[in-house]
CSV table of C-alpha atoms in Angstrom, one decimal:
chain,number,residue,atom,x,y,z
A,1,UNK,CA,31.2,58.9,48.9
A,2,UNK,CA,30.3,57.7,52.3
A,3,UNK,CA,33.4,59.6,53.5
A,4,UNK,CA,32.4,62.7,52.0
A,5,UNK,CA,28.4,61.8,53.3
A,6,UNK,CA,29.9,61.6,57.3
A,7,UNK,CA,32.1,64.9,56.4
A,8,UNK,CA,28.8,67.0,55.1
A,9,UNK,CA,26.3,65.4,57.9
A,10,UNK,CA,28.8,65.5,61.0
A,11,UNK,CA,31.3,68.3,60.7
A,12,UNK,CA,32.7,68.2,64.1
A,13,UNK,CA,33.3,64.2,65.0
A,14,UNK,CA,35.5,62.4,67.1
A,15,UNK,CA,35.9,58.8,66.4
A,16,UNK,CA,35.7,55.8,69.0
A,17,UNK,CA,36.7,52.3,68.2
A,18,UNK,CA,35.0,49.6,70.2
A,19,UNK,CA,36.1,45.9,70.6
A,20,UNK,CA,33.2,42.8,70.9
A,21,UNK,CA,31.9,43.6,74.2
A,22,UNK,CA,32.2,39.7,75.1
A,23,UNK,CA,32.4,36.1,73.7
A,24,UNK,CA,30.5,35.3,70.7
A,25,UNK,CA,28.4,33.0,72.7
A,26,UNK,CA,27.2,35.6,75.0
A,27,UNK,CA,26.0,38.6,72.2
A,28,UNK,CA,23.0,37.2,72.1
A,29,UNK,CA,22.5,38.2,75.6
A,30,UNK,CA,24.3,41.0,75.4
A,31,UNK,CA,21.9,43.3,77.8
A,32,UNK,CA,21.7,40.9,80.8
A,33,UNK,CA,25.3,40.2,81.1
A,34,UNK,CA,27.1,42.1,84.4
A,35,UNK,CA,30.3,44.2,84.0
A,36,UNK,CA,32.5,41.7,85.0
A,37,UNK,CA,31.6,39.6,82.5
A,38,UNK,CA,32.4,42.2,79.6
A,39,UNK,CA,35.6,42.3,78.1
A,40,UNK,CA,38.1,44.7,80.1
A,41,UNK,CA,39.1,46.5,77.1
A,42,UNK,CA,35.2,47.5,75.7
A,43,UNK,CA,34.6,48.9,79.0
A,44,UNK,CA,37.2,51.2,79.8
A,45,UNK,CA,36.6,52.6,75.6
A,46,UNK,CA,33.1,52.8,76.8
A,47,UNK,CA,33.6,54.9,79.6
A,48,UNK,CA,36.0,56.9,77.6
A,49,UNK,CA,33.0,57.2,75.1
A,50,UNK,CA,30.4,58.2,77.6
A,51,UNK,CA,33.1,60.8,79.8
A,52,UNK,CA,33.5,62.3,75.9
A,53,UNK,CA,30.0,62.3,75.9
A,54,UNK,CA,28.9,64.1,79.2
A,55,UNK,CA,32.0,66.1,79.6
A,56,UNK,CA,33.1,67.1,75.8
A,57,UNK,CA,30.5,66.8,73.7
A,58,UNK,CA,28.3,70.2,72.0
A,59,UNK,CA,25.0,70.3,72.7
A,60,UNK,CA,23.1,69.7,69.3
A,61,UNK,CA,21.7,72.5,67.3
A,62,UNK,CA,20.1,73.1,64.7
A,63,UNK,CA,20.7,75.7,62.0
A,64,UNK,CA,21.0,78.9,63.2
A,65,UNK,CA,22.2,77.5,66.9
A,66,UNK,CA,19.1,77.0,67.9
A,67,UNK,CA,19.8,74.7,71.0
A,68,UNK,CA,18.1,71.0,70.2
A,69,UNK,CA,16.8,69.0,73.7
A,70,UNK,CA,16.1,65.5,73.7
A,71,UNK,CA,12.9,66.3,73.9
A,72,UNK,CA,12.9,67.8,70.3
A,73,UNK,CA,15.6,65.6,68.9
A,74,UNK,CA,12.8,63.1,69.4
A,75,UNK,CA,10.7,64.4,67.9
A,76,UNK,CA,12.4,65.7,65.2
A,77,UNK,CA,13.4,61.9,64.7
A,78,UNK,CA,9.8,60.6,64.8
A,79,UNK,CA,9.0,63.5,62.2
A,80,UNK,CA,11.8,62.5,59.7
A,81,UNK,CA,11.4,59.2,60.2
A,82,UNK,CA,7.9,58.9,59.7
A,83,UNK,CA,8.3,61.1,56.6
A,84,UNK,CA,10.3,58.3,54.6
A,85,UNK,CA,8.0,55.4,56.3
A,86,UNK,CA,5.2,57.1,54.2
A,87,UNK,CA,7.7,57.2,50.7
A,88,UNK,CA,8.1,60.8,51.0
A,89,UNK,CA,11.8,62.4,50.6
A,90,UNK,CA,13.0,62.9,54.1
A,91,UNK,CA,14.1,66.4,54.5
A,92,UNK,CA,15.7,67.6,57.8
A,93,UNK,CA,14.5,71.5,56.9
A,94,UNK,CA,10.8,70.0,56.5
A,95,UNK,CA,11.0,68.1,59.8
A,96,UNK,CA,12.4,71.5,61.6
A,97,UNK,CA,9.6,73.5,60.1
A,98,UNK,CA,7.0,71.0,61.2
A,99,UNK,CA,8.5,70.7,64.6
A,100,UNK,CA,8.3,74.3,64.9
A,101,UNK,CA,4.8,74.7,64.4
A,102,UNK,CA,4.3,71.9,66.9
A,103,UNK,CA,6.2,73.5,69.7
A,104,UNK,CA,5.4,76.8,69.3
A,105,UNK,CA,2.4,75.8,69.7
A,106,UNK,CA,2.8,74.3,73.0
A,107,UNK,CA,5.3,77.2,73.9
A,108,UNK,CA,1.8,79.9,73.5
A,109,UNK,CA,-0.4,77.0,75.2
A,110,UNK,CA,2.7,76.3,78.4
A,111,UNK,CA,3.2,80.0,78.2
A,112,UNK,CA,0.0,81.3,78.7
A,113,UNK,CA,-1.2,78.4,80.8
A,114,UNK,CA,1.4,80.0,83.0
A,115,UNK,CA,-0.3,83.4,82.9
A,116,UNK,CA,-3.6,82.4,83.5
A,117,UNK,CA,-2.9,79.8,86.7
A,118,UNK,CA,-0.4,82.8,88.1
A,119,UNK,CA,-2.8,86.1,87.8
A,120,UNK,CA,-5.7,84.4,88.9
A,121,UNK,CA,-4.0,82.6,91.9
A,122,UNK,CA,-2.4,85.9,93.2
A,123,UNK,CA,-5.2,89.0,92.2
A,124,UNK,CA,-6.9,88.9,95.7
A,125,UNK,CA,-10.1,90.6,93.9
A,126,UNK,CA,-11.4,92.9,94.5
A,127,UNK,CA,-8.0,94.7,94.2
A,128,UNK,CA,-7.7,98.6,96.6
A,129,UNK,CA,-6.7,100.2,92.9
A,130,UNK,CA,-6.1,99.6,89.6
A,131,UNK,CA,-2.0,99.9,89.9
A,132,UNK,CA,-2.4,96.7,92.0
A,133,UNK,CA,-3.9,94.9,89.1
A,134,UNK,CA,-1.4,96.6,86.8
A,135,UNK,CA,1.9,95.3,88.4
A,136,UNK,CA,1.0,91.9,89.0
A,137,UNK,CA,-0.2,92.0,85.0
A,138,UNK,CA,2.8,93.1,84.6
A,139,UNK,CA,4.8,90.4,86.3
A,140,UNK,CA,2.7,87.6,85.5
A,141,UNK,CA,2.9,88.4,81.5
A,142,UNK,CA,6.7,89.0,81.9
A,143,UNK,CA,7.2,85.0,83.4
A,144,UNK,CA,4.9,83.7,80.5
A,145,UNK,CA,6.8,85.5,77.8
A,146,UNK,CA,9.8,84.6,79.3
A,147,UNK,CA,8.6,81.2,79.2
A,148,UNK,CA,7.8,81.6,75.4
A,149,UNK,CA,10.5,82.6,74.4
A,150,UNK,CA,12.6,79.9,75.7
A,151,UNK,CA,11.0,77.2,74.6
A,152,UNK,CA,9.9,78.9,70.8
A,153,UNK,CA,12.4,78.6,67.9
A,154,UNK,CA,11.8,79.9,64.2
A,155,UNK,CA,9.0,81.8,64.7
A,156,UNK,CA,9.8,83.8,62.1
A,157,UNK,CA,7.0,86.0,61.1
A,158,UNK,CA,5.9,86.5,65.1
A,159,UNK,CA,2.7,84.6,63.9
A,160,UNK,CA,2.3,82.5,67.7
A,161,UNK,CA,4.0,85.3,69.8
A,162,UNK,CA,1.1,87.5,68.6
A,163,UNK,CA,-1.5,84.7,69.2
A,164,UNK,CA,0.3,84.6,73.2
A,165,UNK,CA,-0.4,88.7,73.1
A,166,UNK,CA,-4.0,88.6,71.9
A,167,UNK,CA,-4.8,85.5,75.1
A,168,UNK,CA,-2.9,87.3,77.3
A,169,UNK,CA,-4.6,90.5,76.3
A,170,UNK,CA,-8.1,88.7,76.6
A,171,UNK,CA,-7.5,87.0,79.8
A,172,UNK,CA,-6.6,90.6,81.7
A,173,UNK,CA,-9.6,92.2,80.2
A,174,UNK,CA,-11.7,89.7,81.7
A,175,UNK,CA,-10.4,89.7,85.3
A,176,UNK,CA,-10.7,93.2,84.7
A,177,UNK,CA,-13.9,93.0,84.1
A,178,UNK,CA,-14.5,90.3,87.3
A,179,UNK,CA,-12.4,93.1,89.3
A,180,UNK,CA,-14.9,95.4,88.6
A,181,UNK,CA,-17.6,93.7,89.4
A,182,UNK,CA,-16.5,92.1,92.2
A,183,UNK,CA,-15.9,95.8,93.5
A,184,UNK,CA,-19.5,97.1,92.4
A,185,UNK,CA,-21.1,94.0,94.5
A,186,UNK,CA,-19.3,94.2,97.4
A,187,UNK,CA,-20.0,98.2,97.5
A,188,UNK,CA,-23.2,97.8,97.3
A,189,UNK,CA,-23.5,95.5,99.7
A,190,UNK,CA,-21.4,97.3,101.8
A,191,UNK,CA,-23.5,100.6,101.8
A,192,UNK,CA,-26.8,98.3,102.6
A,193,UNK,CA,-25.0,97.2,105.9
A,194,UNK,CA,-23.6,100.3,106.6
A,195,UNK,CA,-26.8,102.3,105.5
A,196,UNK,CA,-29.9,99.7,107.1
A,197,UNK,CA,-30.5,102.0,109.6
A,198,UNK,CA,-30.7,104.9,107.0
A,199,UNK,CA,-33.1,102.7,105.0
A,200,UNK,CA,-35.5,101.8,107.9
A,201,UNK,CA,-36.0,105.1,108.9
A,202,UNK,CA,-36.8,105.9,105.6
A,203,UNK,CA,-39.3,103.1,105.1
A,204,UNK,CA,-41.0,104.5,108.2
A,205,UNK,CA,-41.5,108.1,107.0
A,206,UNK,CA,-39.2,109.1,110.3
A,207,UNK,CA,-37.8,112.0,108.1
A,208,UNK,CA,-40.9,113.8,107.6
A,209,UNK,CA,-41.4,115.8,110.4
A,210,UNK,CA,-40.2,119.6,111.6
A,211,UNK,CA,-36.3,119.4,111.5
A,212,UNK,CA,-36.1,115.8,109.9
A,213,UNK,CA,-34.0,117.0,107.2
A,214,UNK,CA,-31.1,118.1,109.4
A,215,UNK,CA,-31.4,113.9,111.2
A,216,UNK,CA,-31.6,112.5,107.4
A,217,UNK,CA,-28.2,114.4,106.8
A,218,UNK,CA,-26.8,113.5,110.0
A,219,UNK,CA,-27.7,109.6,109.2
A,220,UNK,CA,-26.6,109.8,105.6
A,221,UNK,CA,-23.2,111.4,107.2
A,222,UNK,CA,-22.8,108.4,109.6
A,223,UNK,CA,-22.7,105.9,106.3
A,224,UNK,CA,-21.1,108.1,104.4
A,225,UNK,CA,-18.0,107.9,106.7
A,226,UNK,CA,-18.4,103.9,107.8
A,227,UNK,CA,-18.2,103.2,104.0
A,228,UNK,CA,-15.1,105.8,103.4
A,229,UNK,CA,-13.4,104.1,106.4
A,230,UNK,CA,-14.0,100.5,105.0
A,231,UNK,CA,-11.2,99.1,103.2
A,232,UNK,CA,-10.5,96.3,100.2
A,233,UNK,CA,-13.8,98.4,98.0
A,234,UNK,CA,-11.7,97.8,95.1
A,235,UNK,CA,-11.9,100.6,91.9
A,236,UNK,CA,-15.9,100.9,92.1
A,237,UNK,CA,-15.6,102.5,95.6
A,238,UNK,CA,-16.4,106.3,94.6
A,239,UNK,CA,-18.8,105.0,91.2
A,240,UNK,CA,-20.9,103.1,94.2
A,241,UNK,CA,-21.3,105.5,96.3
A,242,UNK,CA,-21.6,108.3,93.8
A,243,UNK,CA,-25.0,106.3,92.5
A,244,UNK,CA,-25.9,105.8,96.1
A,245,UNK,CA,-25.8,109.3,96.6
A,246,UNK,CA,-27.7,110.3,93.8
A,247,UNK,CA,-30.8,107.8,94.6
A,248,UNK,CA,-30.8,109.5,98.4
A,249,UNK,CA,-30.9,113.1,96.7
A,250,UNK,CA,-33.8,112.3,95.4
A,251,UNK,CA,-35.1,111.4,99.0
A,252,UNK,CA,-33.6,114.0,100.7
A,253,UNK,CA,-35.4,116.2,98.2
A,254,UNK,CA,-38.9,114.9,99.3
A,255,UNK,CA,-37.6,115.2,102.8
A,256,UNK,CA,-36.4,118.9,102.6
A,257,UNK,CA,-39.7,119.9,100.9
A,258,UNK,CA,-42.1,118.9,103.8
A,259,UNK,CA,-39.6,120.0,107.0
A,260,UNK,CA,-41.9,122.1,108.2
A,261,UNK,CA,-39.2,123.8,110.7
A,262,UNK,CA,-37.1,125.7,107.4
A,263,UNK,CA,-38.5,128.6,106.0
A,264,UNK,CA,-37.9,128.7,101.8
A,265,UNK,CA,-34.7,130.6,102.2
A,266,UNK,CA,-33.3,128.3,103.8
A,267,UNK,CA,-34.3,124.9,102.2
A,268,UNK,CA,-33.1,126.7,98.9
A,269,UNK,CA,-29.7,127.1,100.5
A,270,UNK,CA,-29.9,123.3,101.9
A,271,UNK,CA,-31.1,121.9,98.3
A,272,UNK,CA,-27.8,124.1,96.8
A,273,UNK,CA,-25.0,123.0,99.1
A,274,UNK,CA,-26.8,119.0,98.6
A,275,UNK,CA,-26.3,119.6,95.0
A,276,UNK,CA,-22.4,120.8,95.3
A,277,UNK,CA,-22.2,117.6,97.6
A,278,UNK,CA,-23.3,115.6,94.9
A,279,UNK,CA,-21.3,116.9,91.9
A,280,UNK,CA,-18.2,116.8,94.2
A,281,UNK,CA,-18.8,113.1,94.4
A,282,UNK,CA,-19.4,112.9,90.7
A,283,UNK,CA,-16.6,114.8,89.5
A,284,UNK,CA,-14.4,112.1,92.0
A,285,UNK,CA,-16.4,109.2,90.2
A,286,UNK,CA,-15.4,110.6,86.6
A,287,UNK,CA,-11.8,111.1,87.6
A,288,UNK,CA,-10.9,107.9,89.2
A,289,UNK,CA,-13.0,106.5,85.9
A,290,UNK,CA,-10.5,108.3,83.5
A,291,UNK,CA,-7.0,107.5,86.2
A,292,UNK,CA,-8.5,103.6,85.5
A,293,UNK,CA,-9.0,103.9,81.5
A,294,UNK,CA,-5.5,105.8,81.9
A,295,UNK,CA,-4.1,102.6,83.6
A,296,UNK,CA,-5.4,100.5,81.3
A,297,UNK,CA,-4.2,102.3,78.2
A,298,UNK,CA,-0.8,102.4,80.0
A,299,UNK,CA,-0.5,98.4,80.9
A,300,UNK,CA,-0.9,98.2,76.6
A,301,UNK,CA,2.0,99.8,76.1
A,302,UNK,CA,3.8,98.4,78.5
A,303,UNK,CA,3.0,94.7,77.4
A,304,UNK,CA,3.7,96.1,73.6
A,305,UNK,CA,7.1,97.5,74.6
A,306,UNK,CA,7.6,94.3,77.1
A,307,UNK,CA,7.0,92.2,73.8
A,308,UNK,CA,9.6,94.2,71.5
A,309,UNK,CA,12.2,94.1,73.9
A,310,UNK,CA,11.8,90.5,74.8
A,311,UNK,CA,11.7,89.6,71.2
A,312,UNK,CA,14.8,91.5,70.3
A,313,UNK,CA,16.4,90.1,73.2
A,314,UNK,CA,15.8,86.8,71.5
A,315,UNK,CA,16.9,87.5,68.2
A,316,UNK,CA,20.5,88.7,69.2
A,317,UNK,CA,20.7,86.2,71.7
A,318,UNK,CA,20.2,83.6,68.1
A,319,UNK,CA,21.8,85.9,66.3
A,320,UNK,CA,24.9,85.4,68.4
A,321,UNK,CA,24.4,82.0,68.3
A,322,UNK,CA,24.1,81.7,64.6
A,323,UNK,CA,27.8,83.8,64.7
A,324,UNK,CA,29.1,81.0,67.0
A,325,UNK,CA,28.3,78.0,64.9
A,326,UNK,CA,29.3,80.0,61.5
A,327,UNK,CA,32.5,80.4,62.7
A,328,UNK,CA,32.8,76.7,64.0
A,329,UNK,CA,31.8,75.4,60.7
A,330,UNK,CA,34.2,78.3,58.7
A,331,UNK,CA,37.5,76.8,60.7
A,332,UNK,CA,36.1,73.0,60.1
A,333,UNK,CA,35.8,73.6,56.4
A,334,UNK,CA,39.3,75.0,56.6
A,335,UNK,CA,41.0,71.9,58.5
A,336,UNK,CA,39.2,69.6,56.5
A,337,UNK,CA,40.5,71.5,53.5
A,338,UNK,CA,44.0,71.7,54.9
A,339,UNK,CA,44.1,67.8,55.3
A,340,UNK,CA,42.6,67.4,52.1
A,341,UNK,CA,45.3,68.9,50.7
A,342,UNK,CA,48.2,67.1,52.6
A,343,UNK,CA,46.6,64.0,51.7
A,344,UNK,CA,47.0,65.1,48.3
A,345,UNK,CA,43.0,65.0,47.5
A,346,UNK,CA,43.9,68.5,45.4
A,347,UNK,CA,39.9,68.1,44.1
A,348,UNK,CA,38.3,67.8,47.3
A,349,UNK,CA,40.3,70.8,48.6
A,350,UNK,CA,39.1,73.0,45.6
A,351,UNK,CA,35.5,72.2,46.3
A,352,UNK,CA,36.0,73.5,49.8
A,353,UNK,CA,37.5,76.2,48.9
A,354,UNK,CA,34.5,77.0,46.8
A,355,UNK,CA,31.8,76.5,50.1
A,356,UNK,CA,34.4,78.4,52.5
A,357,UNK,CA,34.6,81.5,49.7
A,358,UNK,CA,30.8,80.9,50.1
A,359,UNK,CA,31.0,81.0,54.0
A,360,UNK,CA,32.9,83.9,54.1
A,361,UNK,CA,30.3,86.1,52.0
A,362,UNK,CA,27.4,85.1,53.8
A,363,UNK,CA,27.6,87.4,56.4
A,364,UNK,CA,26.1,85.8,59.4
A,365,UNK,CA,26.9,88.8,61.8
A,366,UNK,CA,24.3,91.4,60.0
A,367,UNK,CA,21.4,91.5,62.4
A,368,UNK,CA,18.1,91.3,60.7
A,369,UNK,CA,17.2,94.3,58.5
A,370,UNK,CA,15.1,97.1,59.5
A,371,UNK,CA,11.8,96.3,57.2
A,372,UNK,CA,11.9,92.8,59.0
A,373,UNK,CA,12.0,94.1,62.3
A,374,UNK,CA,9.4,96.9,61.1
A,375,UNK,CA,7.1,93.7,60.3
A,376,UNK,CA,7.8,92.6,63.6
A,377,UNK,CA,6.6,95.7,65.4
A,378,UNK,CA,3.9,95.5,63.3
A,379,UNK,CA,2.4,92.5,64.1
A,380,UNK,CA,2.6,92.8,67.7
A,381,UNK,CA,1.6,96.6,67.4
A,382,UNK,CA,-1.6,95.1,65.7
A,383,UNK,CA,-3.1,92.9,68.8
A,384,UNK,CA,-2.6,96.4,70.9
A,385,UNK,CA,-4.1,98.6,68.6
A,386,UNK,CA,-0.9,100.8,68.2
């Protein structure tokens, strides 16, 4: 039985035999003893140990290849561990599962964590466009899911991967938001500089004379073109000025009615072409508007096709792996049968033969079916409204 236990639990095992590592009188002291005063023998099998170790050894895995860190192995000890300190049945498939909640919970924390420290470091806000928010989006999401999906494992149903999506989405929809607003306040600001001298002549009543619509238009002109040649507005550049324009039509208006120095004809003519001036700038508004929602609309399918990819990346990157260890454990099975049988354990050799037949039909190298991956593509699809 405890031949049969070490066979099941370690299927790939080399032994080592160690002598006492020193005189009976010194065991007891074992860890504060220096090399020399070890026996020669014990440390020349150690060092064949440890060189077997570093140099030979598999990494660990659990089933399904998932690579194991000593990190997790840790924890995956403490889990199991504490599971039979409590009288509970240890079960290694229990502990996995619990450890997986754990760390891919800290994968969607590290991972967006990530996200959040990167986009926010590098958006020098107000941003010229909304393409400039875009890419770095788009690289900063790439490195945290990249980051996720490295460090996640059994995250079968996509259940944290679409908790990353919906943070991530949030978090770019609010430095959106702050790129927007940072844009509309430093507009605005921008256009009182640029227009004081504008204002104060309008405070004054300097307008309303014979020929003081042609000087308001001149003036308005002026800031007109000091605020186009500014730079860094950010995406509320032509929305700013658009309302800017609209409160000085009103103005100019008032302004155009009382210059004395236009007959009707011509202040009809003046009130026309300020109107075509104005929807010009309107119609600019409402298309850089729509080219931003666009944008936007455009950076969600990106991150939901980013996703997908990434995610099937993942799964035939395991499901290799799972091939790899299947195969590994399919030749062990048929060694350990094969000696079996020489050593004339006839019984032993049939009940291999029974979990190699069962081995053999399990098909590892299927990739997963398409209503799974449908399910998948679902729950992603879900935090993007697709």
């Amino acid at each position: 039985m405890p031949r049969e236990c070490i066979q099941t639990y370690f299927p790939w095992r080399k032994c080592f035999v160690f002598d006492r590592p020193s005189s009976r009188a010194n065991l007891q002291k074992l860890e504060m003893l220096e090399e020399c005063e070890l026996e020669p023998d014990f440390v020349n099998q150690a060092k064949a140990f440890c060189d077997h170790i570093l140099g030979a050894s598999m990494p660990k895995t659990l089933k399904g290849g998932i690579g194991v860190t000593g990190f997790l192995l840790a924890k995956l000890a403490v889990t199991y561990v504490d599971a039979i300190r409590c009288g509970k049945i240890p079960c290694l498939e229990n502990a996995v599962h619990a450890l997986a909640e754990i760390e891919n919970s800290s994968a969607v924390q590290m991972a967006f964590q990530h996200y959040k420290e990167e986009i926010n470091k590098k958006a020098d806000l107000p941003t010229e466009d909304q393409k400039e928010m875009s890419d770095l989006h788009s690289q900063c999401e790439k490195e945290a899911l990249h980051i996720f999906m490295s460090r996640s494992f059994k995250d079968d149903d996509q259940k944290f991967q679409a908790v990353l999506a919906e943070r991530i989405k949030k978090e770019y929809e609010d430095i959106c938001q702050k790129n927007a607003e940072q844009s509309k306040n430093f507009c605005v600001a921008l256009l009182l500089q640029m227009g004081e001298d504008l204002e104060y002549s309008l405070e004054n009543n300097y307008y309303l004379k014979p020929g003081g619509y042609e000087d308001f238009q001149q003036d308005l002109g002026n800031t007109i073109s000091q605020y186009n040649e500014a730079t860094r507005k950010g995406i509320k550049a032509k929305e700013t000025l658009s309302d800017y324009l609209k409160e000085k039509d009103t103005r100019g208006s008032m302004i155009l009615a009382a210059d004395k120095a236009m007959t009707e004809n011509e202040k009809q003519q003046k009130e026309e072409q300020a109107k075509v001036e104005l929807a010009k700038w309107e119609a600019a508004t409402l298309d850089a508007k729509l080219k931003d929602t666009e944008m936007q609309l455009e950076d969600q399918r990106s991150s939901y096709n980013l996703h997908i990819q990434q995610l099937q990346d993942k799964m035939e990157s395991d499901r290799r792996k799972a091939v790899q260890e299947h195969e590994r454990l399919l030749n062990k099975k048929l060694q350990e049968q094969k000696a079996m049988l020489e050593q004339g354990f006839k019984e032993r050799a049939d009940q291999l033969e029974a979990e190699i037949r069962q081995l053999r039909s399990q098909g590892t190298g299927r990739g997963p079916c398409g209503s799974f991956l449908g399910n998948v593509v679902r729950s992603i699809g879900r935090v993007f409204g697709f």
